[in-house]
């Protein structure tokens, strides 16, 4: 996997995720915090880019970490932590985005505002709007590939989809983002 | 990766979530709390031993608990529930302020002149600090409504929401429970977020004051006080999951009384020091009795306690000095008492009698006003047997 170094990839890592998971399983609070600090930011941003709602993204990322923390005792240390966590985040985000389209939510206007460019998100406004128009599954594939740096094969395993489906979602998603990306280039 | 893909990757990498740093700190505190709660839970074998110990301790406590003066003071019971000469309808309230009453049809606002208004088809309600709004909930929806019924805002959550409480005096925060999560939303309906997880289904309690300090009960039986804005934990009592389960004694209510916190459990009433959570005083009911509900007057000194023993219920008044006396006793069940905003009157809902009793505890004449047919008055038109309504608040002196 290309993105195995975790979110804090810019500096040297004294301990890999596996060592931190082992330490956390033995009760080290410091290890839990290191895992959290290392992975929170990307998990949070991934959820935000999929659901386009800051409060929901915070919930989703929190729930993913809570689920991960609770399951840490039973976690198989031979498995990499990062894709396990991201799988939880992305699946929850997709579920949330799907449910929101099905549910009549009061404050639809607020959701519309959330989908609109936010001055803090530093994303090109056109690209942000174009991302908002993709369906949640396409956004998830785009986020996993281009934010979290997973290969199409890894994404297929994480989402339990045929690789062809992942490739197709990525291709269609990129095509739909093409105009706004051209705008960013200009 | 082609140019377009590289551009997309760079653009996504630059994306920031609004309020990102604060969200990270909030999440970390929630994770810490959840980890601590998990660590506090003893392993299975240990839990069984704790359960056995708790049962043994419970038996010892039952044997050594003094019956106390309050037992001697208990008055003789009537055979049938209900005060004689009760008025057939609520003509007016004896004190200032308006009641908020949850009924089968929804929450009602009852004005001092006895007139009342249905707020809508909501399951639960609670007053804002000055009675200008009520926060109501039903199913997945939380809403702020005016006493006239106009809806100011609503919020829909994926899980079932309830037990909402508005902070005071600024009214800038509302805490509510969604599943096992404690969440806080601003008074205008914005900024909804989770502040804790693993909470028990007990209404959270705001400490009155400029700081947004909140107390809640955990599923393990502990009490936590925290700053709802920063997530800073002010205190946490020791979680005793096995002990709580063994004694079948979950926390039933929390109420700040000045700077201290009144914690009600069926087998004991405790005032915890707000500074560190240590018990300031503890009161236990006589053997065979259990505490149904407790409510402190706004002045903070007096606490009305409803105790049930067998088929009889009693309302005790605990004074600031610690002495308790019986205010009223009768057959059947009483619900949670409510103080009038000025602390002069006490409303005792007598469920078994379908009556409300208004008592004036400080009066030497032991004034008592009784109102009958309460359930029917809050479910007009319903021919089927209706649920006895629940008084959720009496607010406010203007």
PDB file of N, CA and C in Angstrom, chain B residues 112-171:
ATOM      1  N   UNK B 112     -50.221  30.832  34.813  1.00  0.00           N
ATOM      2  CA  UNK B 112     -50.686  31.013  36.199  1.00  0.00           C
ATOM      3  C   UNK B 112     -52.200  31.082  36.331  1.00  0.00           C
ATOM      4  N   UNK B 113     -52.890  31.581  35.284  1.00  0.00           N
ATOM      5  CA  UNK B 113     -54.357  31.684  35.385  1.00  0.00           C
ATOM      6  C   UNK B 113     -55.045  30.357  35.062  1.00  0.00           C
ATOM      7  N   UNK B 114     -54.271  29.308  34.847  1.00  0.00           N
ATOM      8  CA  UNK B 114     -54.853  27.992  34.602  1.00  0.00           C
ATOM      9  C   UNK B 114     -55.054  27.673  33.128  1.00  0.00           C
ATOM     10  N   UNK B 115     -54.952  28.705  32.271  1.00  0.00           N
ATOM     11  CA  UNK B 115     -55.098  28.434  30.837  1.00  0.00           C
ATOM     12  C   UNK B 115     -53.894  27.622  30.366  1.00  0.00           C
ATOM     13  N   UNK B 116     -54.109  26.823  29.327  1.00  0.00           N
ATOM     14  CA  UNK B 116     -52.983  26.007  28.884  1.00  0.00           C
ATOM     15  C   UNK B 116     -52.962  25.888  27.370  1.00  0.00           C
ATOM     16  N   UNK B 117     -51.781  25.601  26.858  1.00  0.00           N
ATOM     17  CA  UNK B 117     -51.610  25.526  25.413  1.00  0.00           C
ATOM     18  C   UNK B 117     -50.743  24.320  25.070  1.00  0.00           C
ATOM     19  N   UNK B 118     -51.207  23.567  24.065  1.00  0.00           N
ATOM     20  CA  UNK B 118     -50.450  22.398  23.605  1.00  0.00           C
ATOM     21  C   UNK B 118     -49.355  22.871  22.657  1.00  0.00           C
ATOM     22  N   UNK B 119     -48.118  22.415  22.917  1.00  0.00           N
ATOM     23  CA  UNK B 119     -47.002  22.883  22.093  1.00  0.00           C
ATOM     24  C   UNK B 119     -46.831  22.091  20.802  1.00  0.00           C
ATOM     25  N   UNK B 120     -47.455  20.957  20.696  1.00  0.00           N
ATOM     26  CA  UNK B 120     -47.289  20.130  19.501  1.00  0.00           C
ATOM     27  C   UNK B 120     -47.154  18.675  19.890  1.00  0.00           C
ATOM     28  N   UNK B 121     -46.956  17.833  18.895  1.00  0.00           N
ATOM     29  CA  UNK B 121     -46.898  16.399  19.174  1.00  0.00           C
ATOM     30  C   UNK B 121     -45.467  15.977  19.506  1.00  0.00           C
ATOM     31  N   UNK B 122     -44.981  16.396  20.623  1.00  0.00           N
ATOM     32  CA  UNK B 122     -43.632  16.035  21.059  1.00  0.00           C
ATOM     33  C   UNK B 122     -43.727  15.149  22.299  1.00  0.00           C
ATOM     34  N   UNK B 123     -42.697  14.352  22.484  1.00  0.00           N
ATOM     35  CA  UNK B 123     -42.721  13.414  23.605  1.00  0.00           C
ATOM     36  C   UNK B 123     -42.253  14.055  24.910  1.00  0.00           C
ATOM     37  N   UNK B 124     -41.246  14.936  24.822  1.00  0.00           N
ATOM     38  CA  UNK B 124     -40.631  15.503  26.035  1.00  0.00           C
ATOM     39  C   UNK B 124     -40.418  16.998  25.862  1.00  0.00           C
ATOM     40  N   UNK B 125     -40.322  17.675  26.988  1.00  0.00           N
ATOM     41  CA  UNK B 125     -40.075  19.120  26.914  1.00  0.00           C
ATOM     42  C   UNK B 125     -39.320  19.586  28.156  1.00  0.00           C
ATOM     43  N   UNK B 126     -38.700  20.742  28.020  1.00  0.00           N
ATOM     44  CA  UNK B 126     -37.995  21.343  29.159  1.00  0.00           C
ATOM     45  C   UNK B 126     -37.891  22.847  28.901  1.00  0.00           C
ATOM     46  N   UNK B 127     -37.976  23.638  29.961  1.00  0.00           N
ATOM     47  CA  UNK B 127     -37.943  25.092  29.801  1.00  0.00           C
ATOM     48  C   UNK B 127     -36.546  25.614  29.471  1.00  0.00           C
ATOM     49  N   UNK B 128     -36.511  26.738  28.757  1.00  0.00           N
ATOM     50  CA  UNK B 128     -35.271  27.516  28.658  1.00  0.00           C
ATOM     51  C   UNK B 128     -35.136  28.265  29.987  1.00  0.00           C
ATOM     52  N   UNK B 129     -33.965  28.844  30.294  1.00  0.00           N
ATOM     53  CA  UNK B 129     -33.760  29.370  31.652  1.00  0.00           C
ATOM     54  C   UNK B 129     -34.740  30.457  32.067  1.00  0.00           C
ATOM     55  N   UNK B 130     -35.238  31.248  31.132  1.00  0.00           N
ATOM     56  CA  UNK B 130     -36.163  32.315  31.508  1.00  0.00           C
ATOM     57  C   UNK B 130     -37.587  32.031  31.035  1.00  0.00           C
ATOM     58  N   UNK B 131     -37.813  30.816  30.572  1.00  0.00           N
ATOM     59  CA  UNK B 131     -39.163  30.438  30.151  1.00  0.00           C
ATOM     60  C   UNK B 131     -39.592  31.082  28.846  1.00  0.00           C
ATOM     61  N   UNK B 132     -38.634  31.600  28.094  1.00  0.00           N
ATOM     62  CA  UNK B 132     -38.993  32.235  26.813  1.00  0.00           C
ATOM     63  C   UNK B 132     -39.218  31.184  25.728  1.00  0.00           C
ATOM     64  N   UNK B 133     -38.587  30.028  25.890  1.00  0.00           N
ATOM     65  CA  UNK B 133     -38.719  28.929  24.947  1.00  0.00           C
ATOM     66  C   UNK B 133     -38.790  27.619  25.725  1.00  0.00           C
ATOM     67  N   UNK B 134     -39.149  26.581  24.985  1.00  0.00           N
ATOM     68  CA  UNK B 134     -38.998  25.231  25.531  1.00  0.00           C
ATOM     69  C   UNK B 134     -38.230  24.429  24.502  1.00  0.00           C
ATOM     70  N   UNK B 135     -37.391  23.535  24.988  1.00  0.00           N
ATOM     71  CA  UNK B 135     -36.759  22.599  24.063  1.00  0.00           C
ATOM     72  C   UNK B 135     -37.580  21.322  24.118  1.00  0.00           C
ATOM     73  N   UNK B 136     -37.974  20.826  22.958  1.00  0.00           N
ATOM     74  CA  UNK B 136     -38.854  19.655  22.894  1.00  0.00           C
ATOM     75  C   UNK B 136     -38.193  18.593  22.019  1.00  0.00           C
ATOM     76  N   UNK B 137     -38.597  17.357  22.197  1.00  0.00           N
ATOM     77  CA  UNK B 137     -38.010  16.285  21.381  1.00  0.00           C
ATOM     78  C   UNK B 137     -39.054  15.215  21.137  1.00  0.00           C
ATOM     79  N   UNK B 138     -38.862  14.542  20.041  1.00  0.00           N
ATOM     80  CA  UNK B 138     -39.718  13.404  19.718  1.00  0.00           C
ATOM     81  C   UNK B 138     -38.998  12.568  18.668  1.00  0.00           C
ATOM     82  N   UNK B 139     -38.772  11.319  18.968  1.00  0.00           N
ATOM     83  CA  UNK B 139     -38.092  10.455  18.009  1.00  0.00           C
ATOM     84  C   UNK B 139     -36.710  10.984  17.675  1.00  0.00           C
ATOM     85  N   UNK B 140     -36.516  11.340  16.430  1.00  0.00           N
ATOM     86  CA  UNK B 140     -35.201  11.795  15.972  1.00  0.00           C
ATOM     87  C   UNK B 140     -35.082  13.320  15.978  1.00  0.00           C
ATOM     88  N   UNK B 141     -36.119  13.989  16.416  1.00  0.00           N
ATOM     89  CA  UNK B 141     -36.149  15.451  16.267  1.00  0.00           C
ATOM     90  C   UNK B 141     -36.051  16.200  17.588  1.00  0.00           C
ATOM     91  N   UNK B 142     -35.244  17.252  17.561  1.00  0.00           N
ATOM     92  CA  UNK B 142     -35.118  18.173  18.685  1.00  0.00           C
ATOM     93  C   UNK B 142     -35.560  19.533  18.163  1.00  0.00           C
ATOM     94  N   UNK B 143     -36.287  20.289  18.954  1.00  0.00           N
ATOM     95  CA  UNK B 143     -36.756  21.584  18.460  1.00  0.00           C
ATOM     96  C   UNK B 143     -36.834  22.587  19.598  1.00  0.00           C
ATOM     97  N   UNK B 144     -36.708  23.853  19.229  1.00  0.00           N
ATOM     98  CA  UNK B 144     -36.934  24.943  20.191  1.00  0.00           C
ATOM     99  C   UNK B 144     -38.245  25.601  19.799  1.00  0.00           C
ATOM    100  N   UNK B 145     -39.154  25.702  20.742  1.00  0.00           N
ATOM    101  CA  UNK B 145     -40.458  26.294  20.437  1.00  0.00           C
ATOM    102  C   UNK B 145     -40.759  27.405  21.437  1.00  0.00           C
ATOM    103  N   UNK B 146     -41.561  28.332  21.000  1.00  0.00           N
ATOM    104  CA  UNK B 146     -42.005  29.396  21.899  1.00  0.00           C
ATOM    105  C   UNK B 146     -43.204  28.886  22.707  1.00  0.00           C
ATOM    106  N   UNK B 147     -43.473  29.493  23.849  1.00  0.00           N
ATOM    107  CA  UNK B 147     -44.621  29.032  24.658  1.00  0.00           C
ATOM    108  C   UNK B 147     -45.938  29.104  23.892  1.00  0.00           C
ATOM    109  N   UNK B 148     -45.979  29.939  22.844  1.00  0.00           N
ATOM    110  CA  UNK B 148     -47.180  30.011  22.014  1.00  0.00           C
ATOM    111  C   UNK B 148     -47.256  28.895  20.994  1.00  0.00           C
ATOM    112  N   UNK B 149     -46.191  28.132  20.859  1.00  0.00           N
ATOM    113  CA  UNK B 149     -46.190  26.993  19.941  1.00  0.00           C
ATOM    114  C   UNK B 149     -45.361  27.225  18.684  1.00  0.00           C
ATOM    115  N   UNK B 150     -44.935  28.474  18.413  1.00  0.00           N
ATOM    116  CA  UNK B 150     -44.152  28.728  17.190  1.00  0.00           C
ATOM    117  C   UNK B 150     -42.802  28.017  17.289  1.00  0.00           C
ATOM    118  N   UNK B 151     -42.421  27.343  16.214  1.00  0.00           N
ATOM    119  CA  UNK B 151     -41.158  26.593  16.197  1.00  0.00           C
ATOM    120  C   UNK B 151     -40.044  27.529  15.757  1.00  0.00           C
ATOM    121  N   UNK B 152     -38.983  27.624  16.556  1.00  0.00           N
ATOM    122  CA  UNK B 152     -37.853  28.491  16.210  1.00  0.00           C
ATOM    123  C   UNK B 152     -36.819  27.754  15.375  1.00  0.00           C
ATOM    124  N   UNK B 153     -36.508  26.564  15.745  1.00  0.00           N
ATOM    125  CA  UNK B 153     -35.601  25.755  14.923  1.00  0.00           C
ATOM    126  C   UNK B 153     -35.802  24.291  15.269  1.00  0.00           C
ATOM    127  N   UNK B 154     -35.363  23.451  14.379  1.00  0.00           N
ATOM    128  CA  UNK B 154     -35.407  22.006  14.647  1.00  0.00           C
ATOM    129  C   UNK B 154     -34.102  21.376  14.191  1.00  0.00           C
ATOM    130  N   UNK B 155     -33.839  20.234  14.732  1.00  0.00           N
ATOM    131  CA  UNK B 155     -32.603  19.510  14.420  1.00  0.00           C
ATOM    132  C   UNK B 155     -32.983  18.034  14.342  1.00  0.00           C
ATOM    133  N   UNK B 156     -32.538  17.356  13.321  1.00  0.00           N
ATOM    134  CA  UNK B 156     -32.842  15.937  13.202  1.00  0.00           C
ATOM    135  C   UNK B 156     -31.561  15.135  13.294  1.00  0.00           C
ATOM    136  N   UNK B 157     -31.594  14.088  14.107  1.00  0.00           N
ATOM    137  CA  UNK B 157     -30.421  13.240  14.299  1.00  0.00           C
ATOM    138  C   UNK B 157     -30.743  11.816  13.844  1.00  0.00           C
ATOM    139  N   UNK B 158     -29.711  11.053  13.502  1.00  0.00           N
ATOM    140  CA  UNK B 158     -29.966   9.669  13.076  1.00  0.00           C
ATOM    141  C   UNK B 158     -30.548   8.814  14.199  1.00  0.00           C
ATOM    142  N   UNK B 159     -30.115   9.054  15.434  1.00  0.00           N
ATOM    143  CA  UNK B 159     -30.606   8.256  16.564  1.00  0.00           C
ATOM    144  C   UNK B 159     -31.766   8.951  17.257  1.00  0.00           C
ATOM    145  N   UNK B 160     -32.362   8.249  18.215  1.00  0.00           N
ATOM    146  CA  UNK B 160     -33.467   8.848  18.975  1.00  0.00           C
ATOM    147  C   UNK B 160     -32.884   9.839  19.989  1.00  0.00           C
ATOM    148  N   UNK B 161     -33.526  10.976  20.093  1.00  0.00           N
ATOM    149  CA  UNK B 161     -33.007  12.019  20.980  1.00  0.00           C
ATOM    150  C   UNK B 161     -33.995  12.292  22.115  1.00  0.00           C
ATOM    151  N   UNK B 162     -33.476  12.800  23.210  1.00  0.00           N
ATOM    152  CA  UNK B 162     -34.341  13.133  24.337  1.00  0.00           C
ATOM    153  C   UNK B 162     -33.539  13.684  25.492  1.00  0.00           C
ATOM    154  N   UNK B 163     -34.219  13.889  26.621  1.00  0.00           N
ATOM    155  CA  UNK B 163     -33.604  14.352  27.868  1.00  0.00           C
ATOM    156  C   UNK B 163     -32.848  15.666  27.659  1.00  0.00           C
ATOM    157  N   UNK B 164     -33.421  16.544  26.852  1.00  0.00           N
ATOM    158  CA  UNK B 164     -32.759  17.814  26.543  1.00  0.00           C
ATOM    159  C   UNK B 164     -32.906  18.787  27.704  1.00  0.00           C
ATOM    160  N   UNK B 165     -31.841  19.505  27.990  1.00  0.00           N
ATOM    161  CA  UNK B 165     -31.872  20.518  29.057  1.00  0.00           C
ATOM    162  C   UNK B 165     -31.127  21.760  28.590  1.00  0.00           C
ATOM    163  N   UNK B 166     -31.727  22.902  28.878  1.00  0.00           N
ATOM    164  CA  UNK B 166     -31.195  24.198  28.456  1.00  0.00           C
ATOM    165  C   UNK B 166     -30.358  24.769  29.594  1.00  0.00           C
ATOM    166  N   UNK B 167     -29.210  25.371  29.275  1.00  0.00           N
ATOM    167  CA  UNK B 167     -28.384  25.923  30.345  1.00  0.00           C
ATOM    168  C   UNK B 167     -28.886  27.305  30.765  1.00  0.00           C
ATOM    169  N   UNK B 168     -28.441  27.746  31.899  1.00  0.00           N
ATOM    170  CA  UNK B 168     -28.811  29.071  32.372  1.00  0.00           C
ATOM    171  C   UNK B 168     -27.631  29.734  33.062  1.00  0.00           C
ATOM    172  N   UNK B 169     -27.596  31.039  33.181  1.00  0.00           N
ATOM    173  CA  UNK B 169     -28.692  31.915  32.769  1.00  0.00           C
ATOM    174  C   UNK B 169     -28.616  32.399  31.320  1.00  0.00           C
ATOM    175  N   UNK B 170     -27.490  32.138  30.609  1.00  0.00           N
ATOM    176  CA  UNK B 170     -27.391  32.775  29.288  1.00  0.00           C
ATOM    177  C   UNK B 170     -28.209  32.063  28.207  1.00  0.00           C
ATOM    178  N   UNK B 171     -28.530  30.783  28.409  1.00  0.00           N
ATOM    179  CA  UNK B 171     -29.336  30.066  27.423  1.00  0.00           C
ATOM    180  C   UNK B 171     -28.614  29.767  26.126  1.00  0.00           C
TER     181      UNK B 171
END
